Structures are given as structure tokens and as C-alpha cells.
């Protein structure tokens, strides 16, 4: 059975592992950003969190929504909607042994577009900047899916 280190001799798999890890870490960073805004703006979703932050004061005042927190949460949700399909479809695509240049192009376009999508969402930049970044990343994943189906279609 092939061990992991020999699997990683494949340059396409190494490229996939690199870019998948970057976008997953970027997605995980959105949790930290949400926590940062919650703590600095004292905005909580759970009574026990509000009570801990209120330190004996009126916890009910801290149970509210805030536009900055909600914006980061929407950005995080959008990452989940897009990064999870990229990671799944990207892995299958990698297993179809595409050429390195095409694979790198897909991975880089997706990763770049998601980083810029976050910038556009959090600043925020005027539309259509965010919409454009979203659609570019979306079609990078669709393009890998089409390539998989063209190569291995077995109904
Ligand atoms: N779930 C998304 C589906 C469409 C989408 O992802 N649109 C992009 C470009 S406009 C986006 O950034 N949507 C904002 C969001 O998901 O919060 C939505 O509700 O908007």
C-alpha cells in the first residue's frame, strides 16, 4: 500500500494540499475574527457568554446583534459554501492526474479569488467586486468538476 510520503511525491497532490490548507486556514480565521468582534464590541449570542462578559452587570444589554459581527459571520458562511466544495472536488480532480500547470491555475485562481472575496466583504468594497471574486472562485471549482466528468464519467 502506498504510504503518505510517496503519495506526496506527486506535485499535483502537493499543490492541492498546499492550496486546500491555505483556504481552510483562511476559513478557520473567520471564527477568530468573529470572536474578536464579539469580545471588542461586547456582542453575544448566548446568555452564558453575555453573563461572563458583563461581570455582574446587566448581561441582557450584551445579548444583541451587531453589523460587524454579522458581516464576518456571512463572510464565514460564504467561505463554507465555497471552500468545502473546492476541497472535495479539488481532491477528486487531483486524483484524475491533471497536468500540473492546469491544476495550479485552478488552485491559484480559487485561492486568490477567495482571499479577495474576504477583503471585498470585510472592508467592504463596492459591488461588483465581491460578486466578481465569488463567481471567479465558483467557476474555478465548476471547471474542475467538468474536467473530472469529462475524464472519468461512468454512469
Ligand atoms: N448564499 C449566497 C449565494 C450567492 C453568493 O455566494 N453570492 C456572493 C456574491 S454576491 C456573496 O458574496 N454573497 C454574500 C453572502 O453569501 O453573504 C448568498 O446568499 O448570497
CSV table of N, CA and C and ligand atoms in Angstrom, one decimal:
chain,number,residue,atom,x,y,z
A,1,UNK,N,0.9,-1.2,0.0
A,1,UNK,CA,0.0,0.0,0.0
A,1,UNK,C,0.9,1.3,0.0
A,2,UNK,N,0.5,2.2,-0.8
A,2,UNK,CA,1.3,3.5,-0.9
A,2,UNK,C,1.3,4.2,0.4
A,3,UNK,N,2.4,4.6,0.9
A,3,UNK,CA,2.4,5.4,2.1
A,3,UNK,C,2.2,6.9,1.8
A,4,UNK,N,1.9,7.7,2.8
A,4,UNK,CA,1.6,9.1,2.6
A,4,UNK,C,2.8,9.9,2.0
A,5,UNK,N,4.0,9.5,2.4
A,5,UNK,CA,5.2,10.3,1.9
A,5,UNK,C,5.4,10.0,0.4
A,6,UNK,N,5.1,8.8,-0.1
A,6,UNK,CA,5.3,8.6,-1.5
A,6,UNK,C,4.1,9.2,-2.3
A,7,UNK,N,2.9,9.2,-1.7
A,7,UNK,CA,1.8,9.9,-2.3
A,7,UNK,C,2.2,11.4,-2.6
A,8,UNK,N,2.9,12.0,-1.6
A,8,UNK,CA,3.3,13.4,-1.7
A,8,UNK,C,4.4,13.6,-2.7
A,9,UNK,N,4.9,12.6,-3.3
A,9,UNK,CA,5.8,12.8,-4.4
A,9,UNK,C,5.1,13.4,-5.6
A,10,UNK,N,3.8,13.2,-5.7
A,10,UNK,CA,3.0,13.8,-6.8
A,10,UNK,C,3.0,15.3,-6.6
A,11,UNK,N,3.5,16.1,-7.6
A,11,UNK,CA,3.5,17.5,-7.5
A,11,UNK,C,2.1,18.1,-7.4
A,12,UNK,N,1.1,17.5,-8.2
A,12,UNK,CA,-0.2,18.0,-8.2
A,12,UNK,C,-0.9,17.8,-6.8
A,13,UNK,N,-0.6,16.7,-6.2
A,13,UNK,CA,-1.1,16.4,-4.8
A,13,UNK,C,-0.5,17.4,-3.8
A,14,UNK,N,0.8,17.7,-4.0
A,14,UNK,CA,1.4,18.6,-3.1
A,14,UNK,C,0.8,20.0,-3.3
A,15,UNK,N,0.5,20.4,-4.5
A,15,UNK,CA,-0.1,21.7,-4.8
A,15,UNK,C,-1.5,21.7,-4.2
A,16,UNK,N,-2.2,20.7,-4.4
A,16,UNK,CA,-3.6,20.6,-3.8
A,16,UNK,C,-3.5,20.7,-2.3
A,17,UNK,N,-2.6,20.0,-1.7
A,17,UNK,CA,-2.5,20.0,-0.2
A,17,UNK,C,-2.2,21.4,0.2
A,18,UNK,N,-1.3,22.1,-0.5
A,18,UNK,CA,-0.9,23.5,-0.1
A,18,UNK,C,-2.1,24.4,-0.2
A,19,UNK,N,-2.8,24.4,-1.4
A,19,UNK,CA,-3.8,25.4,-1.5
A,19,UNK,C,-5.1,25.1,-0.7
A,20,UNK,N,-5.4,23.8,-0.6
A,20,UNK,CA,-6.5,23.4,0.3
A,20,UNK,C,-6.3,23.8,1.7
A,21,UNK,N,-5.0,23.7,2.2
A,21,UNK,CA,-4.7,24.1,3.5
A,21,UNK,C,-4.8,25.6,3.7
A,22,UNK,N,-4.3,26.3,2.7
A,22,UNK,CA,-4.4,27.8,2.8
A,22,UNK,C,-5.9,28.2,2.9
A,23,UNK,N,-6.8,27.7,2.0
A,23,UNK,CA,-8.1,28.2,2.1
A,23,UNK,C,-8.9,27.7,3.3
A,24,UNK,N,-8.5,26.5,3.8
A,24,UNK,CA,-9.2,26.0,5.0
A,24,UNK,C,-8.7,26.9,6.2
A,25,UNK,N,-7.4,27.2,6.3
A,25,UNK,CA,-6.9,28.0,7.4
A,25,UNK,C,-7.6,29.4,7.3
A,26,UNK,N,-7.7,29.9,6.1
A,26,UNK,CA,-8.3,31.3,5.9
A,26,UNK,C,-9.8,31.2,6.4
A,27,UNK,N,-10.5,30.1,6.1
A,27,UNK,CA,-11.8,29.9,6.5
A,27,UNK,C,-11.9,29.9,8.1
A,28,UNK,N,-11.0,29.1,8.7
A,28,UNK,CA,-10.9,29.0,10.1
A,28,UNK,C,-10.7,30.3,10.8
A,29,UNK,N,-9.9,31.2,10.1
A,29,UNK,CA,-9.6,32.5,10.7
A,29,UNK,C,-10.8,33.3,10.9
A,30,UNK,N,-11.9,33.0,10.1
A,30,UNK,CA,-13.1,33.8,10.3
A,30,UNK,C,-13.8,33.6,11.6
A,31,UNK,N,-13.5,32.4,12.2
A,31,UNK,CA,-14.0,32.2,13.6
A,31,UNK,C,-13.3,33.1,14.6
A,32,UNK,N,-12.0,33.3,14.4
A,32,UNK,CA,-11.2,34.2,15.2
A,32,UNK,C,-11.7,35.6,15.1
A,33,UNK,N,-11.9,36.0,13.8
A,33,UNK,CA,-12.4,37.3,13.5
A,33,UNK,C,-13.7,37.6,14.2
A,34,UNK,N,-14.6,36.6,14.1
A,34,UNK,CA,-15.9,36.7,14.8
A,34,UNK,C,-15.8,36.9,16.3
A,35,UNK,N,-14.9,36.1,16.9
A,35,UNK,CA,-14.7,36.2,18.3
A,35,UNK,C,-14.1,37.5,18.7
A,36,UNK,N,-13.2,38.0,17.8
A,36,UNK,CA,-12.6,39.3,18.1
A,36,UNK,C,-13.6,40.4,18.1
A,37,UNK,N,-14.5,40.4,17.1
A,37,UNK,CA,-15.6,41.5,17.1
A,37,UNK,C,-16.5,41.3,18.3
A,38,UNK,N,-16.9,40.0,18.6
A,38,UNK,CA,-17.8,39.8,19.7
A,38,UNK,C,-17.2,40.4,21.0
A,39,UNK,N,-15.9,40.1,21.3
A,39,UNK,CA,-15.3,40.5,22.5
A,39,UNK,C,-15.1,42.0,22.6
A,40,UNK,N,-14.5,42.6,21.5
A,40,UNK,CA,-14.2,44.0,21.5
A,40,UNK,C,-15.5,44.8,21.5
A,41,UNK,N,-16.6,44.3,20.8
A,41,UNK,CA,-17.8,45.1,20.7
A,41,UNK,C,-18.8,44.7,21.8
A,42,UNK,N,-18.5,43.7,22.6
A,42,UNK,CA,-19.4,43.1,23.6
A,42,UNK,C,-20.8,42.8,23.0
A,43,UNK,N,-20.7,41.9,22.1
A,43,UNK,CA,-22.0,41.5,21.4
A,43,UNK,C,-22.0,39.9,21.5
A,44,UNK,N,-23.0,39.4,22.2
A,44,UNK,CA,-23.0,38.0,22.4
A,44,UNK,C,-24.3,37.3,22.0
A,45,UNK,N,-24.2,36.0,21.6
A,45,UNK,CA,-25.4,35.3,21.1
A,45,UNK,C,-26.0,34.4,22.2
A,46,UNK,N,-25.2,34.1,23.2
A,46,UNK,CA,-25.6,33.2,24.3
A,46,UNK,C,-25.6,33.9,25.6
A,47,UNK,N,-26.7,33.6,26.4
A,47,UNK,CA,-26.8,34.3,27.7
A,47,UNK,C,-25.6,34.0,28.6
A,48,UNK,N,-25.0,32.8,28.6
A,48,UNK,CA,-23.9,32.5,29.5
A,48,UNK,C,-22.7,33.3,29.0
A,49,UNK,N,-22.5,33.5,27.7
A,49,UNK,CA,-21.4,34.4,27.3
A,49,UNK,C,-21.6,35.8,27.7
A,50,UNK,N,-22.8,36.3,27.6
A,50,UNK,CA,-23.1,37.7,28.0
A,50,UNK,C,-22.9,37.8,29.5
A,51,UNK,N,-23.3,36.8,30.3
A,51,UNK,CA,-23.2,36.9,31.8
A,51,UNK,C,-21.7,37.0,32.1
A,52,UNK,N,-20.9,36.2,31.4
A,52,UNK,CA,-19.4,36.1,31.7
A,52,UNK,C,-18.8,37.5,31.4
A,53,UNK,N,-19.2,38.1,30.3
A,53,UNK,CA,-18.6,39.4,29.9
A,53,UNK,C,-19.2,40.5,30.7
A,54,UNK,N,-20.4,40.4,31.2
A,54,UNK,CA,-21.0,41.5,32.0
A,54,UNK,C,-20.4,41.6,33.4
A,55,UNK,N,-19.8,40.6,33.9
A,55,UNK,CA,-19.1,40.5,35.2
A,55,UNK,C,-20.0,41.1,36.3
A,56,UNK,N,-21.3,40.6,36.4
A,56,UNK,CA,-22.2,41.1,37.4
A,56,UNK,C,-23.1,42.2,36.9
A,57,UNK,N,-22.8,42.9,35.8
A,57,UNK,CA,-23.6,44.0,35.3
A,57,UNK,C,-24.8,43.4,34.5
A,58,UNK,N,-25.5,44.2,33.8
A,58,UNK,CA,-26.7,43.8,33.1
A,58,UNK,C,-26.3,43.0,31.8
A,59,UNK,N,-26.4,41.7,31.9
A,59,UNK,CA,-26.0,40.8,30.8
A,59,UNK,C,-26.9,40.9,29.6
A,60,UNK,N,-28.2,41.3,29.9
A,60,UNK,CA,-29.2,41.4,28.8
A,60,UNK,C,-28.8,42.4,27.7
A,61,UNK,N,-28.1,43.4,28.1
A,61,UNK,CA,-27.7,44.5,27.2
A,61,UNK,C,-26.7,44.0,26.2
A,62,UNK,N,-26.0,42.9,26.6
A,62,UNK,CA,-24.9,42.4,25.7
A,62,UNK,C,-25.4,41.3,24.7
A,63,UNK,N,-26.7,41.0,24.9
A,63,UNK,CA,-27.3,40.0,24.0
A,63,UNK,C,-28.0,40.7,22.9
A,64,UNK,N,-27.2,40.9,21.8
A,64,UNK,CA,-27.7,41.7,20.7
A,64,UNK,C,-27.0,41.3,19.4
A,65,UNK,N,-27.4,41.9,18.3
A,65,UNK,CA,-26.7,41.6,17.1
A,65,UNK,C,-26.0,42.9,16.7
A,66,UNK,N,-24.9,42.7,15.9
A,66,UNK,CA,-24.1,43.9,15.5
A,66,UNK,C,-23.7,43.7,14.0
A,67,UNK,N,-23.7,44.7,13.3
A,67,UNK,CA,-23.5,44.6,11.8
A,67,UNK,C,-22.1,44.1,11.5
A,68,UNK,N,-21.0,44.5,12.3
A,68,UNK,CA,-19.7,43.9,12.0
A,68,UNK,C,-19.6,42.4,12.3
A,69,UNK,N,-20.2,42.0,13.4
A,69,UNK,CA,-20.2,40.6,13.7
A,69,UNK,C,-21.0,39.8,12.6
A,70,UNK,N,-22.1,40.3,12.3
A,70,UNK,CA,-23.0,39.6,11.3
A,70,UNK,C,-22.3,39.6,9.9
A,71,UNK,N,-21.5,40.6,9.6
A,71,UNK,CA,-20.8,40.7,8.3
A,71,UNK,C,-19.7,39.6,8.3
A,72,UNK,N,-19.0,39.4,9.4
A,72,UNK,CA,-17.9,38.4,9.4
A,72,UNK,C,-18.6,37.0,9.4
A,73,UNK,N,-19.7,36.9,10.0
A,73,UNK,CA,-20.4,35.6,10.0
A,73,UNK,C,-20.9,35.3,8.6
A,74,UNK,N,-21.4,36.3,7.9
A,74,UNK,CA,-21.9,36.0,6.5
A,74,UNK,C,-20.7,35.6,5.6
A,75,UNK,N,-19.6,36.3,5.8
A,75,UNK,CA,-18.3,36.0,5.1
A,75,UNK,C,-17.9,34.6,5.4
A,76,UNK,N,-18.0,34.2,6.6
A,76,UNK,CA,-17.6,32.8,7.0
A,76,UNK,C,-18.5,31.8,6.4
A,77,UNK,N,-19.8,32.1,6.4
A,77,UNK,CA,-20.8,31.2,5.8
A,77,UNK,C,-20.5,31.0,4.3
A,78,UNK,N,-20.2,32.2,3.7
A,78,UNK,CA,-19.9,32.1,2.2
A,78,UNK,C,-18.7,31.3,2.0
A,79,UNK,N,-17.7,31.4,2.9
A,79,UNK,CA,-16.5,30.5,2.7
A,79,UNK,C,-16.9,29.1,2.8
A,80,UNK,N,-17.7,28.7,3.8
A,80,UNK,CA,-18.1,27.3,4.0
A,80,UNK,C,-18.8,26.8,2.7
A,81,UNK,N,-19.7,27.7,2.1
A,81,UNK,CA,-20.4,27.3,0.9
A,81,UNK,C,-19.5,27.0,-0.3
A,82,UNK,N,-18.3,27.7,-0.3
A,82,UNK,CA,-17.4,27.6,-1.4
A,82,UNK,C,-16.2,26.8,-1.2
A,83,UNK,N,-15.6,26.9,0.0
A,83,UNK,CA,-14.3,26.2,0.3
A,83,UNK,C,-14.6,24.7,0.4
A,84,UNK,N,-15.7,24.3,1.0
A,84,UNK,CA,-15.9,22.8,1.2
A,84,UNK,C,-16.1,22.2,-0.2
A,85,UNK,N,-16.9,22.7,-1.2
A,85,UNK,CA,-16.9,22.1,-2.5
A,85,UNK,C,-15.5,22.1,-3.2
A,86,UNK,N,-14.7,23.2,-3.0
A,86,UNK,CA,-13.4,23.2,-3.6
A,86,UNK,C,-12.5,22.1,-3.1
A,87,UNK,N,-12.6,21.9,-1.7
A,87,UNK,CA,-11.7,20.9,-1.1
A,87,UNK,C,-12.1,19.5,-1.6
A,88,UNK,N,-13.4,19.3,-1.7
A,88,UNK,CA,-13.9,17.9,-2.1
A,88,UNK,C,-13.7,17.7,-3.6
A,89,UNK,N,-14.1,18.6,-4.4
A,89,UNK,CA,-13.9,18.5,-5.9
A,89,UNK,C,-12.5,18.6,-6.3
A,90,UNK,N,-11.7,19.4,-5.6
A,90,UNK,CA,-10.3,19.6,-5.9
A,90,UNK,C,-9.5,18.3,-5.6
A,91,UNK,N,-9.9,17.5,-4.6
A,91,UNK,CA,-9.3,16.3,-4.3
A,91,UNK,C,-9.6,15.2,-5.4
A,92,UNK,N,-10.8,15.2,-5.8
A,92,UNK,CA,-11.2,14.2,-6.9
A,92,UNK,C,-10.4,14.6,-8.1
A,93,UNK,N,-10.4,15.9,-8.4
A,93,UNK,CA,-9.7,16.4,-9.6
A,93,UNK,C,-8.2,16.0,-9.6
A,94,UNK,N,-7.6,16.2,-8.4
A,94,UNK,CA,-6.2,15.8,-8.2
A,94,UNK,C,-6.0,14.3,-8.5
A,95,UNK,N,-7.0,13.5,-8.1
A,95,UNK,CA,-6.8,12.0,-8.3
A,95,UNK,C,-7.0,11.6,-9.7
A,96,UNK,N,-7.5,12.5,-10.6
A,96,UNK,CA,-7.6,12.2,-12.0
A,96,UNK,C,-6.3,12.5,-12.8
A,97,UNK,N,-5.3,12.9,-12.0
A,97,UNK,CA,-3.9,13.2,-12.6
A,97,UNK,C,-3.9,14.2,-13.7
A,98,UNK,N,-4.4,15.4,-13.3
A,98,UNK,CA,-4.4,16.5,-14.3
A,98,UNK,C,-2.9,17.0,-14.5
A,99,UNK,N,-2.7,17.8,-15.6
A,99,UNK,CA,-1.3,18.3,-15.7
A,99,UNK,C,-1.1,19.4,-14.7
A,100,UNK,N,0.1,19.5,-14.2
A,100,UNK,CA,0.5,20.4,-13.1
A,100,UNK,C,0.1,21.9,-13.4
A,101,UNK,N,0.3,22.3,-14.6
A,101,UNK,CA,0.0,23.7,-14.9
A,101,UNK,C,-1.5,24.0,-14.8
A,102,UNK,N,-2.3,23.1,-15.3
A,102,UNK,CA,-3.8,23.4,-15.2
A,102,UNK,C,-4.2,23.3,-13.8
A,103,UNK,N,-3.7,22.3,-13.0
A,103,UNK,CA,-4.1,22.2,-11.6
A,103,UNK,C,-3.7,23.4,-10.8
A,104,UNK,N,-2.5,23.9,-11.0
A,104,UNK,CA,-2.0,25.1,-10.3
A,104,UNK,C,-2.9,26.3,-10.7
A,105,UNK,N,-3.2,26.4,-12.0
A,105,UNK,CA,-4.0,27.5,-12.4
A,105,UNK,C,-5.4,27.5,-11.6
A,106,UNK,N,-6.0,26.3,-11.6
A,106,UNK,CA,-7.3,26.2,-10.9
A,106,UNK,C,-7.1,26.6,-9.4
A,107,UNK,N,-6.1,26.0,-8.7
A,107,UNK,CA,-5.9,26.2,-7.3
A,107,UNK,C,-5.6,27.6,-7.0
A,108,UNK,N,-4.8,28.2,-7.8
A,108,UNK,CA,-4.4,29.6,-7.5
A,108,UNK,C,-5.5,30.6,-7.8
A,109,UNK,N,-6.2,30.4,-8.9
A,109,UNK,CA,-7.4,31.3,-9.1
A,109,UNK,C,-8.4,31.2,-8.0
A,110,UNK,N,-8.7,29.9,-7.6
A,110,UNK,CA,-9.7,29.8,-6.5
A,110,UNK,C,-9.2,30.5,-5.2
A,111,UNK,N,-7.9,30.2,-4.8
A,111,UNK,CA,-7.4,30.7,-3.6
A,111,UNK,C,-7.3,32.2,-3.6
A,112,UNK,N,-6.8,32.8,-4.7
A,112,UNK,CA,-6.7,34.2,-4.9
A,112,UNK,C,-8.1,34.9,-4.8
A,113,UNK,N,-9.1,34.3,-5.5
A,113,UNK,CA,-10.4,34.9,-5.5
A,113,UNK,C,-11.1,34.8,-4.1
A,114,UNK,N,-10.8,33.8,-3.4
A,114,UNK,CA,-11.4,33.7,-2.0
A,114,UNK,C,-10.8,34.7,-1.1
A,115,UNK,N,-9.5,34.9,-1.2
A,115,UNK,CA,-8.8,35.9,-0.3
A,115,UNK,C,-9.4,37.3,-0.7
A,116,UNK,N,-9.5,37.6,-2.0
A,116,UNK,CA,-10.0,38.9,-2.3
A,116,UNK,C,-11.5,39.0,-2.0
A,117,UNK,N,-12.3,37.9,-2.1
A,117,UNK,CA,-13.7,37.9,-1.7
A,117,UNK,C,-13.8,38.4,-0.2
A,118,UNK,N,-12.9,37.9,0.6
A,118,UNK,CA,-12.9,38.3,2.0
A,118,UNK,C,-12.6,39.7,2.2
A,119,UNK,N,-11.6,40.2,1.5
A,119,UNK,CA,-11.2,41.6,1.6
A,119,UNK,C,-12.4,42.5,1.2
A,120,UNK,N,-13.0,42.1,0.0
A,120,UNK,CA,-14.2,42.9,-0.5
A,120,UNK,C,-15.3,42.8,0.5
A,121,UNK,N,-15.5,41.7,1.2
A,121,UNK,CA,-16.7,41.6,2.1
A,121,UNK,C,-16.4,42.4,3.4
A,122,UNK,N,-15.2,42.3,3.9
A,122,UNK,CA,-15.0,42.9,5.2
A,122,UNK,C,-14.7,44.4,5.2
A,123,UNK,N,-14.2,44.9,4.1
A,123,UNK,CA,-13.8,46.3,4.1
A,123,UNK,C,-15.1,47.2,4.3
A,124,UNK,N,-16.1,47.2,3.6
A,124,UNK,CA,-16.4,46.4,2.4
A,124,UNK,C,-16.1,47.3,1.2
A,125,UNK,N,-15.8,46.6,0.0
A,125,UNK,CA,-15.6,47.3,-1.2
A,125,UNK,C,-16.9,47.3,-2.0
A,126,UNK,N,-17.1,48.4,-2.8
A,126,UNK,CA,-18.4,48.4,-3.6
A,126,UNK,C,-18.5,47.2,-4.5
A,127,UNK,N,-19.8,46.8,-4.7
A,127,UNK,CA,-20.0,45.8,-5.7
A,127,UNK,C,-19.8,46.4,-7.1
A,128,UNK,N,-19.4,45.6,-8.1
A,128,UNK,CA,-19.5,44.2,-8.1
A,128,UNK,C,-18.2,43.5,-7.7
A,129,UNK,N,-17.3,44.1,-6.9
A,129,UNK,CA,-16.0,43.5,-6.6
A,129,UNK,C,-16.2,42.1,-5.9
A,130,UNK,N,-17.1,42.1,-4.9
A,130,UNK,CA,-17.3,40.8,-4.1
A,130,UNK,C,-17.9,39.8,-5.0
A,131,UNK,N,-18.9,40.2,-5.8
A,131,UNK,CA,-19.6,39.3,-6.7
A,131,UNK,C,-18.7,38.7,-7.7
A,132,UNK,N,-17.8,39.5,-8.2
A,132,UNK,CA,-16.8,39.1,-9.2
A,132,UNK,C,-15.9,38.0,-8.6
A,133,UNK,N,-15.4,38.3,-7.4
A,133,UNK,CA,-14.5,37.3,-6.8
A,133,UNK,C,-15.2,36.0,-6.5
A,134,UNK,N,-16.5,36.1,-6.1
A,134,UNK,CA,-17.2,34.9,-5.8
A,134,UNK,C,-17.4,34.1,-7.1
A,135,UNK,N,-17.8,34.7,-8.2
A,135,UNK,CA,-18.1,34.0,-9.4
A,135,UNK,C,-16.8,33.4,-10.0
A,136,UNK,N,-15.6,34.1,-9.8
A,136,UNK,CA,-14.4,33.5,-10.3
A,136,UNK,C,-14.0,32.2,-9.6
A,137,UNK,N,-14.1,32.3,-8.2
A,137,UNK,CA,-13.8,31.1,-7.4
A,137,UNK,C,-14.8,30.0,-7.7
A,138,UNK,N,-16.1,30.4,-7.9
A,138,UNK,CA,-17.1,29.4,-8.1
A,138,UNK,C,-16.8,28.6,-9.4
A,139,UNK,N,-16.5,29.4,-10.5
A,139,UNK,CA,-16.2,28.7,-11.8
A,139,UNK,C,-14.9,28.0,-11.8
A,140,UNK,N,-13.9,28.3,-10.9
A,140,UNK,CA,-12.7,27.5,-10.8
A,140,UNK,C,-13.1,26.1,-10.4
A,141,UNK,N,-14.0,26.0,-9.4
A,141,UNK,CA,-14.4,24.7,-8.9
A,141,UNK,C,-15.3,24.0,-9.9
A,142,UNK,N,-16.2,24.7,-10.6
A,142,UNK,CA,-17.0,24.1,-11.6
A,142,UNK,C,-16.1,23.6,-12.7
A,143,UNK,N,-15.1,24.3,-13.1
A,143,UNK,CA,-14.2,23.9,-14.2
A,143,UNK,C,-13.5,22.6,-13.8
A,144,UNK,N,-13.1,22.4,-12.5
A,144,UNK,CA,-12.5,21.2,-12.1
A,144,UNK,C,-13.5,20.0,-12.2
A,145,UNK,N,-14.8,20.3,-11.8
A,145,UNK,CA,-15.9,19.3,-11.8
A,145,UNK,C,-16.1,18.9,-13.3
A,146,UNK,N,-16.1,19.8,-14.2
A,146,UNK,CA,-16.3,19.5,-15.6
A,146,UNK,C,-15.1,18.6,-16.1
A,147,UNK,N,-13.9,19.0,-15.7
A,147,UNK,CA,-12.8,18.2,-16.1
A,147,UNK,C,-12.8,16.7,-15.6
A,148,UNK,N,-13.3,16.6,-14.3
A,148,UNK,CA,-13.5,15.2,-13.7
A,148,UNK,C,-14.5,14.5,-14.6
A,149,UNK,N,-15.6,15.1,-14.8
A,149,UNK,CA,-16.7,14.3,-15.5
A,149,UNK,C,-16.3,14.0,-17.0
A,150,UNK,N,-15.6,14.9,-17.6
A,150,UNK,CA,-15.1,14.6,-19.0
A,150,UNK,C,-14.1,13.5,-19.0
A,151,UNK,N,-13.4,13.3,-17.9
A,151,UNK,CA,-12.3,12.3,-17.9
A,151,UNK,C,-12.8,10.9,-17.4
A,152,UNK,N,-13.7,10.9,-16.5
A,152,UNK,CA,-14.0,9.7,-15.8
A,152,UNK,C,-15.5,9.3,-15.8
A,153,UNK,N,-16.3,10.0,-16.6
A,153,UNK,CA,-17.7,9.8,-16.5
A,153,UNK,C,-18.1,8.3,-16.6
A,154,UNK,N,-18.8,7.8,-15.6
A,154,UNK,CA,-19.1,6.3,-15.5
A,154,UNK,C,-20.5,6.3,-14.9
A,155,UNK,N,-21.5,6.2,-15.8
A,155,UNK,CA,-22.9,6.3,-15.2
A,155,UNK,C,-23.5,4.8,-15.1
B,1,LIG,N1,-25.5,32.1,-0.2
B,1,LIG,C1,-25.1,33.2,-1.1
B,1,LIG,C2,-25.2,32.6,-2.5
B,1,LIG,C3,-24.7,33.6,-3.6
B,1,LIG,C4,-23.3,34.1,-3.3
B,1,LIG,O1,-22.5,33.4,-2.8
B,1,LIG,N2,-23.1,35.4,-3.7
B,1,LIG,C5,-21.9,36.1,-3.4
B,1,LIG,C6,-21.6,37.2,-4.4
B,1,LIG,S1,-22.9,38.4,-4.3
B,1,LIG,C7,-21.8,36.6,-2.0
B,1,LIG,O2,-20.7,37.1,-1.6
B,1,LIG,N3,-22.9,36.6,-1.2
B,1,LIG,C8,-23.0,37.1,0.1
B,1,LIG,C9,-23.2,36.1,1.2
B,1,LIG,O3,-23.2,34.9,0.9
B,1,LIG,O4,-23.3,36.6,2.3
B,1,LIG,C10,-26.0,34.4,-0.9
B,1,LIG,O5,-27.0,34.3,-0.1
B,1,LIG,O6,-25.6,35.5,-1.4
